[in-house]
Amino acid sequence: MLDRQGDWKRTNYCGDLRAADIGREVTLMGWVHRRRDHGQIIFIDLRDRSGIAQVVFHGDQAKDAHAKAEELRGEYVAAVRGRVVRREKPNPQIPTGEVEVLAGELRLLNAAHAAPFAIEDEITASEETRLRFRYVDLRRPRLQRNLGLRHRLVFEMRRALDELGFYEIETPALARPTPEGARDYLVPSRVHHGHFYALPQSPQLFKQLLMISGLDRYFQIARCYRDEDLRADRQPEFTQLDLEMSFPRQDDIFEVIERVLERVWVATGLAVSRPFRRMEYRDAMERYGSDKPDLRFGMELRDVTPFFDPARETLRIHGSVRAVAAPGGAALSRKQVEELVEMAKSHGASGAYAVKMGPEGAASSLEKPLGAENLRAMTESLGAKAGDLILAVAAAAGGTAAKGPDPALPIAGHLRLGLAHRLKLVPQGRWEFTWLTGFPLFEWSETEKRWGSAQHPFTGIVEEDLEKLESAPWEVRSKGYDLVLNGVELGSGSIRIHRQDVQARLFRALGLSDEEARHRFGFFLDALTYGTPPHGGIALGLDRMVALLAGEKSIREVIAFPKTTAAQDLMADSPATVDTQQLDELGIRIKESG
RNA sequence: GGGGCCGUAGUUCAGUUGGUUAGAACGCCUGCCUGUCACGCAGGAGGUCGCCGGUUCGAGUCCGGUCGGCCCCGCCA
């Protein structure tokens, strides 16, 4: 039989009880974590957000409460009144282990079905089951910690930005569709049949308009939507810390972000040193084969193309060859090395070669084609010692992409990461922030066979490169920057274009006719002519940041109700079909598939 | 759009060459138990082998399709 909560008021959280509370009368409310029934004595572990407290029921002291405690089962909701006493045998495993609550009265507030899996951190349930019962999954301490951390982080961001003079301003969730960039989530208009809103991929244009409006400093914890295929670090809706400021130098934006992040890291009990390191895009590609280098370890790449000259014929090497040396890598099994070589090939390498460093020197199938002397020179240039492993990859650029970075670089970069992770050479507990600057403005799109914006088409252009906009677009540098943390792209931003004439020139360089530009961004081009201050900003991926701080591999672990890789919510079963009346109102008919 | 791994009890898994009544652990239910803390002991219930079709005397097992989960490539201005 269920009881009413009545006028009982909770006095303490379960997990807060300590020896100092001994003697106090307390009222606890929570979930039955476990029941240990010994007949005349029953132990209940009562759980709430804060943790677990042991409640003890004696048959001879509190008869009614004891009788009711016999009915308790896992995940029942209960309220207990009693006195905090010292335990006869303390349990050092839990924070409340020195005390227990001697129950005087028990109210059973709700029964529960047996949970589909245990409410514990170490759990074997599949992610599918967890997502189907997300409300149960979220009771687990790990997810409660993650969401608590996320709250703390957002709270500190708001405080820090308020102190720095930023206004938090909301922008529309029903926005204008954008043909460029990611696929939009569309929302049909009931009033205007055949017309659609789009959920924003980011508040980009709105925040720039706020600068034009003179709001000076804006931020938003903004939900963004992109209808693209998902990954462990990508959800169809995700959250950004989005900000924009007027009259900034690049350094001003860096400083704001560094201050905000310092605040967040300190609040999380971690140290971070300012100012953050800075690196040029070209440099990052050359040394790490990535525009988001993981700087927690060395293993920099080397250009070993010259050593391969004698072997070009036999190995059919057309492009360049880049190599990385892994300390202790010779310990990797044949199979592991083979995996890495296969990975390189699947990423487009025309060849991938391993050199094992033994006490007698290099051992490799490359010895014959390169020549022993040449091979030795190569290993020396990489500083490889006995016990190390060298991986070299060759790749050739095709067509116009030759203007971009050497294609062997990103593949070698992947090998660098693969080696470091397999050899456990990545130190944990280090936070290596770095700013990346000097990105090319344009990127060659192989699928569309044209130059496109590397970031977005409002990114500022380095003044001295403006003249090359039409003649040598691949040499034009942007005023964009990325923030990278431990090999993860945390965010990206730029000083924007604030002059209408420059913006129009860029659209033309992107192959957008004046009419098209006007059709897509007319309102924005107009706004630029009404007194636009120089402005710039950045957006940071909040989910990724929390995941990194929580030590989670997937951002699904830091989002309360995430979707699967097929963009479904297994708990709410969305997306769902709608009835024809709803469709009729919207003027929509579903096409027969096939 | 492509590749890989997976789907058997509430959960996580095992299941031989295709062969009689599909097993284990945990969980659940009943009873006993006054110091447990992953309590213990005794007993018990629990299965559309994801779904559809095919091969076969016979399919959890083989074949085709389909649905769902995870990881990766493409994609993500």
XYZ file of C-alpha atoms (C1' of nucleotides) in Angstrom:
671
model
C 0.000 0.000 0.000
C 1.404 3.368 -0.963
C 1.729 6.250 1.453
C 1.418 9.957 0.885
C 4.408 12.222 1.285
C 2.107 14.385 3.422
C 3.865 17.253 5.120
C 7.202 15.471 5.322
C 10.015 17.708 4.221
C 13.384 16.376 3.210
C 16.094 17.585 5.582
C 19.214 16.065 4.013
C 20.533 14.473 0.879
C 21.504 10.840 1.368
C 25.059 11.251 0.157
C 25.789 14.192 2.438
C 25.536 12.405 5.786
C 28.757 12.354 7.777
C 29.964 11.586 11.276
C 29.231 15.211 12.169
C 25.521 14.484 11.674
C 25.444 11.756 14.325
C 22.560 12.311 16.703
C 20.510 14.395 14.246
C 16.953 13.500 13.331
C 16.769 13.472 9.530
C 14.226 12.880 6.788
C 15.586 11.336 3.605
C 13.776 10.730 0.316
C 15.009 8.688 -2.563
C 15.145 5.381 -4.417
C 15.716 1.961 -2.891
C 19.131 1.077 -4.275
C 19.358 -2.304 -2.548
C 17.664 -4.225 0.237
C 19.488 -6.636 2.508
C 16.877 -8.469 4.526
C 18.081 -10.464 7.529
C 14.666 -11.124 9.010
C 14.543 -9.103 12.197
C 16.966 -6.571 10.789
C 16.722 -5.012 7.315
C 19.249 -2.756 5.608
C 18.154 -0.399 2.856
C 20.568 1.571 0.700
C 18.634 4.733 -0.100
C 19.882 6.644 -3.143
C 19.375 10.164 -4.448
C 21.369 12.517 -6.681
C 24.013 13.001 -4.012
C 24.763 9.373 -3.237
C 23.748 6.514 -0.961
C 22.874 6.255 2.725
C 22.302 3.040 4.651
C 19.035 2.891 6.552
C 18.566 0.182 9.154
C 15.201 -1.198 10.328
C 14.957 -3.178 13.575
C 11.968 -5.455 14.027
C 11.959 -4.994 17.783
C 12.417 -1.199 17.817
C 10.336 0.153 14.948
C 7.796 -2.530 14.232
C 5.660 -0.703 11.639
C 8.615 0.666 9.723
C 10.278 -2.756 9.735
C 7.140 -4.440 8.427
C 6.842 -1.895 5.652
C 10.539 -2.216 4.784
C 9.898 -5.886 3.978
C 7.780 -4.739 1.036
C 10.504 -2.544 -0.443
C 12.042 -3.582 -3.764
C 14.653 -2.109 -6.076
C 13.859 1.419 -7.343
C 10.833 1.851 -5.079
C 10.569 5.464 -3.945
C 10.599 5.931 -0.188
C 10.848 8.516 2.569
C 12.544 7.702 5.860
C 12.604 9.473 9.188
C 15.168 8.523 11.749
C 18.279 9.316 13.723
C 21.800 9.355 12.349
C 23.948 6.933 14.314
C 27.492 5.633 14.080
C 27.755 2.282 12.329
C 28.894 -0.717 14.296
C 31.073 -1.665 11.346
C 31.918 1.309 9.102
C 32.111 0.846 5.346
C 35.135 2.779 4.066
C 34.052 2.171 0.447
C 31.389 4.892 0.478
C 31.475 8.510 1.672
C 28.589 7.972 4.102
C 30.112 4.734 5.364
C 30.705 5.907 8.939
C 27.039 6.459 9.674
C 23.622 4.986 9.088
C 20.063 6.122 9.695
C 18.183 4.266 12.396
C 14.696 4.268 10.880
C 11.757 5.332 13.025
C 9.185 5.779 10.286
C 8.971 4.778 6.630
C 6.670 6.068 3.920
C 6.460 4.119 0.676
C 5.872 6.825 -1.946
C 5.880 4.688 -5.083
C 6.477 1.176 -6.360
C 8.571 0.387 -9.441
C 9.038 -2.273 -12.068
C 12.305 -4.129 -11.878
C 14.939 -1.996 -13.615
C 16.111 -3.343 -16.985
C 19.707 -3.040 -15.791
C 21.597 -2.219 -12.604
C 21.885 1.394 -11.467
C 25.672 1.297 -11.318
C 28.621 2.735 -13.197
C 30.029 -0.635 -14.206
C 27.257 -1.861 -16.400
C 26.981 -4.429 -19.132
C 23.714 -3.302 -20.741
C 23.961 -2.388 -24.414
C 23.703 1.232 -25.412
C 20.482 0.365 -27.189
C 18.873 -0.797 -23.948
C 20.263 2.161 -22.089
C 18.795 4.601 -24.592
C 15.411 2.866 -24.589
C 15.286 3.314 -20.810
C 17.205 6.561 -20.678
C 15.315 7.781 -17.588
C 16.678 4.749 -15.743
C 20.118 5.067 -17.305
C 20.316 8.664 -16.115
C 20.021 7.459 -12.515
C 23.509 5.997 -12.780
C 26.109 8.024 -10.873
C 28.316 8.419 -13.912
C 25.645 10.153 -15.979
C 24.500 12.220 -13.000
C 28.111 13.350 -12.576
C 28.382 14.172 -16.264
C 25.228 16.276 -16.248
C 26.305 17.976 -13.036
C 29.643 18.789 -14.635
C 27.855 20.127 -17.687
C 25.702 22.385 -15.520
C 28.751 23.676 -13.643
C 30.534 24.401 -16.893
C 27.682 26.360 -18.447
C 27.102 28.215 -15.194
C 30.757 29.314 -15.003
C 30.706 30.378 -18.646
C 27.701 32.589 -18.047
C 29.314 34.177 -14.997
C 32.627 34.794 -16.732
C 31.022 36.269 -19.840
C 28.740 38.486 -17.790
C 31.813 39.884 -16.045
C 33.417 40.505 -19.436
C 30.426 42.575 -20.545
C 28.618 40.082 -22.764
C 24.840 39.991 -23.133
C 23.154 36.619 -23.477
C 20.712 37.040 -26.356
C 18.448 34.442 -27.935
C 18.186 34.098 -31.707
C 15.429 32.340 -33.664
C 15.141 28.592 -33.831
C 12.947 29.002 -36.874
C 15.347 30.479 -39.359
C 15.863 30.805 -43.081
C 17.064 27.733 -44.996
C 20.676 27.949 -46.173
C 21.573 26.127 -49.369
C 25.268 26.037 -48.475
C 26.929 24.014 -45.789
C 25.301 21.168 -43.923
C 21.875 19.812 -44.790
C 19.110 21.745 -43.035
C 16.400 20.373 -40.806
C 13.313 21.858 -42.427
C 10.105 22.994 -40.765
C 7.121 23.467 -43.060
C 5.046 26.619 -42.789
C 1.324 26.107 -42.276
C 0.538 29.686 -43.257
C 2.694 29.697 -46.377
C 2.366 26.363 -48.141
C 5.523 25.310 -49.919
C 7.648 27.572 -47.745
C 9.955 26.296 -45.051
C 11.879 27.437 -42.052
C 15.148 25.755 -41.220
C 16.462 24.989 -37.768
C 19.706 26.943 -37.468
C 23.016 25.211 -38.184
C 24.413 28.006 -36.045
C 23.279 31.537 -35.160
C 25.974 32.904 -37.508
C 24.105 35.625 -39.368
C 21.971 36.635 -36.397
C 24.955 37.238 -34.194
C 26.628 39.324 -36.878
C 23.401 41.317 -37.193
C 23.489 41.912 -33.433
C 26.892 43.513 -33.915
C 25.490 45.690 -36.682
C 22.773 46.597 -34.179
C 25.382 47.830 -31.733
C 24.854 45.213 -29.001
C 28.670 45.116 -28.876
C 29.199 41.782 -27.091
C 26.863 38.825 -27.479
C 26.894 35.236 -26.358
C 24.489 32.340 -26.360
C 24.450 28.724 -25.238
C 23.016 27.908 -28.637
C 21.388 24.732 -29.867
C 22.437 23.961 -33.439
C 20.968 21.483 -35.921
C 22.601 19.698 -38.830
C 21.005 16.889 -40.804
C 24.160 14.939 -41.577
C 25.296 11.402 -40.767
C 26.280 10.940 -37.136
C 29.351 9.813 -35.253
C 30.448 9.307 -31.654
C 31.152 13.049 -31.508
C 28.271 14.247 -33.699
C 24.568 14.530 -32.854
C 21.840 16.026 -35.066
C 21.321 18.678 -32.413
C 24.234 19.906 -30.407
C 25.164 22.861 -28.265
C 27.672 25.620 -28.855
C 28.986 28.414 -26.751
C 28.511 31.060 -29.415
C 29.874 34.573 -29.059
C 30.586 37.671 -31.095
C 32.168 41.034 -30.312
C 32.571 44.398 -32.019
C 35.860 46.158 -32.794
C 37.973 43.169 -31.725
C 41.518 42.324 -32.566
C 42.091 38.587 -32.917
C 43.913 38.695 -29.589
C 40.858 40.124 -27.855
C 38.765 37.135 -28.860
C 41.506 34.725 -27.849
C 41.748 36.416 -24.475
C 38.008 36.240 -23.824
C 37.924 32.529 -24.621
C 41.042 31.813 -22.603
C 39.576 33.597 -19.588
C 36.278 31.749 -19.906
C 37.991 28.381 -20.256
C 40.400 29.079 -17.426
C 37.371 29.776 -15.249
C 35.705 26.551 -16.325
C 38.817 24.428 -15.850
C 39.550 25.905 -12.430
C 35.923 25.348 -11.375
C 36.386 21.726 -12.392
C 39.473 21.495 -10.234
C 41.924 21.482 -13.129
C 44.785 23.743 -14.039
C 45.258 25.474 -17.368
C 48.022 27.864 -18.362
C 47.386 31.061 -20.301
C 48.044 32.260 -22.911
C 47.372 29.229 -25.071
C 49.941 28.094 -27.595
C 49.503 29.283 -31.205
C 50.340 27.518 -34.403
C 50.059 28.177 -38.115
C 47.882 25.824 -40.127
C 50.746 25.022 -42.514
C 53.028 24.263 -39.601
C 50.472 21.951 -37.976
C 50.021 20.052 -41.233
C 53.756 19.679 -41.819
C 54.607 18.599 -38.287
C 51.509 16.680 -37.223
C 49.587 15.976 -40.420
C 46.462 17.510 -38.950
C 44.680 20.815 -38.538
C 43.809 19.646 -35.028
C 47.114 18.332 -33.725
C 47.259 16.374 -30.490
C 50.170 18.079 -28.742
C 50.237 15.866 -25.678
C 53.082 13.928 -27.292
C 55.813 14.484 -29.878
C 56.417 12.080 -32.770
C 56.562 14.811 -35.378
C 56.376 13.908 -39.050
C 59.323 14.134 -41.427
C 59.497 14.554 -45.180
C 61.477 11.532 -46.328
C 60.757 11.870 -50.038
C 64.443 12.329 -51.037
C 65.398 8.964 -49.522
C 62.869 7.286 -51.779
C 64.365 8.629 -54.992
C 66.201 5.394 -55.839
C 62.991 3.427 -55.253
C 60.518 5.566 -57.179
C 60.573 3.177 -60.091
C 60.026 -0.079 -58.199
C 57.610 1.277 -55.579
C 55.721 3.416 -58.105
C 55.869 6.470 -55.884
C 54.406 9.516 -57.586
C 53.831 11.969 -54.757
C 55.785 12.607 -51.618
C 56.612 10.329 -48.697
C 56.103 11.292 -45.064
C 57.228 9.301 -42.066
C 56.770 9.082 -38.337
C 58.928 7.295 -35.776
C 57.316 5.711 -32.728
C 59.488 5.115 -29.643
C 59.198 1.474 -28.627
C 57.058 0.753 -31.669
C 59.041 -2.338 -32.605
C 57.122 -4.063 -29.800
C 53.939 -3.924 -31.857
C 52.832 -7.231 -33.268
C 53.011 -7.991 -36.956
C 49.213 -7.880 -36.999
C 49.043 -4.447 -35.392
C 51.543 -3.048 -37.875
C 49.555 -4.613 -40.683
C 46.398 -2.912 -39.369
C 48.109 0.462 -39.447
C 49.355 -0.126 -42.972
C 45.834 -1.085 -44.025
C 44.445 2.024 -42.341
C 46.881 4.164 -44.332
C 45.780 2.537 -47.571
C 42.095 2.963 -46.751
C 42.822 6.659 -46.246
C 44.211 6.839 -49.744
C 47.924 6.068 -49.410
C 49.450 4.616 -52.569
C 52.003 2.865 -50.407
C 52.752 2.357 -46.729
C 55.988 0.897 -45.362
C 57.213 -0.196 -41.948
C 60.773 -0.082 -40.678
C 61.546 -1.979 -37.486
C 64.566 -0.762 -35.560
C 66.498 -3.640 -34.015
C 69.795 -3.626 -32.162
C 71.538 -4.341 -35.480
C 69.846 -1.435 -37.218
C 66.854 -1.148 -39.492
C 64.931 -4.176 -40.689
C 62.530 -3.518 -43.509
C 61.351 -4.634 -46.870
C 62.502 -1.183 -47.984
C 66.154 -2.153 -47.646
C 66.351 -3.517 -51.174
C 64.553 -0.786 -53.122
C 66.086 2.080 -51.103
C 69.528 0.668 -50.534
C 70.952 -0.017 -47.084
C 72.860 3.266 -46.879
C 69.855 5.283 -47.879
C 67.603 3.479 -45.437
C 70.082 4.149 -42.644
C 70.166 7.847 -43.547
C 66.386 7.957 -43.380
C 66.175 6.349 -39.951
C 68.863 8.737 -38.734
C 66.945 11.745 -40.007
C 64.006 10.528 -37.943
C 66.179 10.035 -34.882
C 64.989 6.436 -34.595
C 66.703 4.190 -32.068
C 66.687 0.461 -31.438
C 63.197 -0.669 -30.451
C 61.454 2.029 -32.467
C 59.137 1.631 -35.415
C 59.008 3.891 -38.444
C 55.987 4.112 -40.676
C 56.239 5.898 -44.013
C 53.386 6.670 -46.390
C 53.332 7.804 -49.979
C 50.437 9.579 -51.628
C 50.053 11.604 -54.779
C 47.807 14.598 -55.312
C 45.365 14.540 -58.169
C 44.366 17.556 -60.246
C 43.739 20.945 -58.676
C 44.102 19.559 -55.171
C 47.840 19.899 -55.833
C 47.373 23.453 -54.622
C 46.337 22.155 -51.220
C 48.451 20.445 -48.567
C 50.482 17.359 -49.413
C 48.036 14.400 -49.373
C 50.582 12.172 -47.600
C 50.459 14.475 -44.571
C 46.988 13.715 -43.194
C 47.574 9.985 -43.695
C 50.874 10.164 -41.823
C 49.009 12.188 -39.200
C 46.516 9.345 -38.765
C 49.395 6.894 -38.378
C 50.976 9.142 -35.764
C 47.763 9.012 -33.724
C 47.221 5.299 -34.321
C 50.765 4.494 -33.189
C 50.637 6.718 -30.125
C 47.346 5.236 -28.961
C 48.391 1.630 -29.536
C 51.667 2.225 -27.714
C 49.933 4.172 -24.934
C 52.185 7.153 -25.543
C 49.386 9.695 -25.004
C 49.680 11.123 -21.494
C 46.360 11.420 -19.685
C 45.374 14.358 -17.531
C 47.105 16.910 -19.738
C 45.241 19.764 -21.413
C 47.115 20.993 -24.471
C 45.192 23.907 -25.893
C 46.376 25.521 -29.074
C 45.077 28.188 -31.403
C 45.385 27.482 -35.100
C 45.604 30.406 -37.501
C 46.513 31.088 -41.096
C 43.961 28.813 -42.700
C 43.489 29.003 -46.433
C 40.286 30.850 -47.284
C 39.306 28.358 -49.951
C 39.204 24.619 -50.213
C 39.009 22.628 -53.420
C 35.886 20.517 -53.532
C 36.597 17.343 -55.478
C 32.902 16.431 -55.678
C 31.787 19.830 -56.957
C 34.998 20.572 -58.895
C 35.207 24.119 -57.607
C 36.667 26.268 -54.853
C 34.509 26.598 -51.764
C 34.780 28.377 -48.452
C 37.002 26.473 -46.080
C 35.047 27.903 -43.152
C 31.963 29.955 -44.014
C 31.603 32.750 -46.573
C 31.623 35.560 -43.998
C 35.147 34.816 -42.821
C 37.462 37.789 -43.119
C 40.321 37.869 -45.610
C 43.927 38.793 -44.793
C 44.267 42.248 -46.390
C 47.485 41.689 -48.307
C 45.978 38.568 -49.915
C 42.869 40.380 -51.181
C 44.445 41.019 -54.594
C 44.884 37.259 -55.145
C 41.193 36.590 -54.563
C 40.560 36.141 -58.274
C 44.048 35.243 -59.577
C 45.361 32.726 -57.028
C 42.547 31.792 -54.631
C 44.527 28.900 -53.111
C 47.062 31.380 -51.733
C 44.503 33.586 -49.979
C 44.622 33.297 -46.201
C 41.566 33.812 -44.037
C 41.159 35.548 -40.719
C 39.741 32.346 -39.303
C 41.064 30.446 -36.310
C 40.392 27.158 -34.590
C 40.767 26.220 -30.969
C 42.173 22.720 -30.573
C 42.398 20.706 -27.369
C 44.194 17.346 -27.201
C 43.578 16.666 -30.877
C 39.919 17.655 -30.793
C 38.558 20.663 -32.629
C 36.812 22.502 -29.820
C 35.724 25.499 -31.799
C 36.277 27.794 -34.674
C 35.722 31.432 -35.473
C 36.994 34.413 -37.364
C 37.206 38.119 -37.755
C 34.345 38.691 -40.203
C 33.980 40.626 -43.387
C 32.285 43.907 -42.451
C 32.355 45.687 -45.823
C 29.650 45.016 -48.341
C 32.009 45.404 -51.329
C 34.429 42.801 -49.973
C 31.570 40.438 -49.189
C 30.235 40.806 -52.731
C 33.710 40.121 -54.176
C 34.011 36.960 -52.117
C 30.648 35.669 -53.294
C 31.745 36.251 -56.885
C 35.027 34.409 -56.201
C 32.965 31.512 -54.872
C 31.162 31.397 -58.196
C 27.970 32.908 -56.843
C 26.335 35.346 -59.238
C 25.152 38.684 -57.857
C 21.559 37.525 -58.328
C 22.150 34.294 -56.425
C 23.980 36.080 -53.627
C 21.129 38.561 -53.440
C 18.541 35.786 -53.390
C 20.261 33.861 -50.588
C 21.799 36.542 -48.426
C 20.172 39.759 -49.667
C 18.966 40.866 -46.250
C 22.439 40.398 -44.870
C 24.195 42.217 -47.716
C 21.768 45.089 -47.161
C 22.445 45.118 -43.435
C 26.176 45.435 -44.118
C 25.505 48.808 -45.775
C 23.825 50.326 -42.717
C 26.870 50.923 -40.571
C 28.605 47.620 -39.809
C 31.426 47.723 -37.284
C 34.430 45.459 -37.616
C 33.462 42.364 -35.673
C 34.389 38.776 -35.019
C 33.677 35.844 -32.796
C 33.851 32.141 -32.231
C 31.744 29.126 -31.374
C 32.894 26.295 -29.104
C 31.415 22.800 -29.120
C 30.009 22.419 -25.636
C 29.205 18.707 -25.860
C 32.750 17.849 -26.902
C 34.177 20.024 -24.167
C 32.109 18.315 -21.467
C 32.945 14.896 -22.923
C 36.674 15.666 -22.739
C 36.415 16.894 -19.158
C 34.275 13.914 -18.176
C 36.674 11.504 -19.880
C 33.922 10.209 -22.158
C 34.529 8.939 -25.673
C 31.058 9.749 -26.935
C 29.106 12.979 -26.525
C 26.010 10.824 -25.991
C 27.311 10.326 -22.451
C 27.032 14.031 -21.685
C 23.663 14.681 -23.347
C 20.560 13.824 -21.334
C 18.494 12.500 -24.235
C 20.721 11.783 -27.230
C 19.801 10.176 -30.525
C 21.224 7.042 -32.141
C 23.555 7.032 -35.147
C 20.376 6.768 -37.259
C 19.115 9.993 -35.623
C 16.338 8.257 -33.704
C 15.236 8.697 -30.124
C 14.690 5.095 -28.980
C 12.864 6.179 -25.846
C 10.363 8.605 -27.353
C 10.433 6.776 -30.688
C 11.022 9.832 -32.795
C 10.882 10.722 -35.589
C 7.304 9.499 -36.004
C 4.622 9.523 -38.665
C 1.843 12.091 -38.473
C -1.783 11.794 -39.554
C -2.963 13.101 -42.895
C -4.870 15.967 -41.320
C -1.643 17.379 -39.938
C -0.006 16.990 -43.350
C -2.984 18.556 -45.133
C -2.722 21.665 -42.988
C 0.883 21.983 -44.068
C 0.121 21.293 -47.699
C 2.417 18.277 -47.701
C 1.937 14.934 -49.414
C 4.267 11.994 -48.772
C 5.848 10.647 -51.947
C 5.535 6.920 -52.509
C 9.010 5.530 -52.102
C 10.636 3.318 -54.695
C 25.791 6.301 -50.349
C 29.902 2.539 -48.862
C 32.690 -0.844 -45.332
C 33.121 -3.545 -40.573
C 31.099 -5.722 -35.951
C 26.565 -7.193 -33.514
C 21.096 -8.999 -32.523
C 19.200 -16.027 -28.225
C 15.390 -15.275 -20.898
C 14.495 -8.705 -17.748
C 20.255 -8.000 -18.609
C 25.020 -9.831 -20.422
C 26.338 -14.046 -22.944
C 27.179 -19.708 -24.402
C 24.807 -22.878 -27.877
C 29.101 -28.674 -31.422
C 28.558 -30.990 -38.345
C 21.559 -28.644 -39.270
C 18.869 -33.313 -35.045
C 14.935 -35.055 -29.327
C 12.949 -30.944 -23.787
C 17.615 -24.016 -26.122
C 21.675 -23.431 -21.302
C 24.837 -20.197 -17.630
C 25.517 -15.928 -14.655
C 23.247 -11.740 -12.764
C 18.340 -9.896 -12.049
C 13.117 -11.248 -10.703
C 9.378 -14.153 -7.418
C 8.413 -17.220 -2.707
C 10.246 -18.814 2.053
C 14.068 -18.584 6.043
C 17.728 -15.515 8.460
C 19.518 -9.557 14.198
C 24.982 -6.391 11.461
C 24.696 -6.690 6.157
C 26.841 -3.527 2.543
C 27.390 -7.135 -4.844
C 24.537 -10.286 2.423
C 23.644 -15.562 2.735
C 20.703 -20.214 2.308
C 16.551 -23.181 -0.007
C 13.060 -23.375 -3.839
C 10.653 -21.290 -8.323
C 9.078 -18.610 -12.620
C 10.912 -16.669 -16.999
C 12.266 -17.703 -24.509
C 8.013 -15.037 -31.119
C 16.333 -17.426 -30.836
C 14.884 -9.212 -34.038
C 11.281 -9.828 -38.319
C 9.835 -12.000 -43.304
C 10.810 -15.591 -46.843
C 13.688 -19.780 -48.790
C 16.642 -24.598 -48.701
C 15.775 -29.206 -45.844
C 12.477 -34.988 -43.362
C 14.183 -31.293 -39.705
C 16.786 -24.326 -39.021
C 18.847 -20.542 -33.096
C 22.497 -22.869 -36.629
C 22.598 -22.607 -43.941
C 20.821 -18.841 -47.955
C 18.178 -14.160 -49.442
C 15.759 -9.911 -47.809
C 14.430 -6.571 -43.996
C 14.513 -3.905 -39.199
C 17.509 -2.170 -35.193
C 22.348 -0.886 -32.402
C 27.661 0.542 -32.430
C 32.351 2.004 -35.097
C 34.614 3.989 -39.556
C 34.869 6.288 -44.832
C 32.057 9.766 -47.667
C 29.279 13.888 -45.581
C 29.512 17.690 -41.411
C 30.194 25.968 -45.401
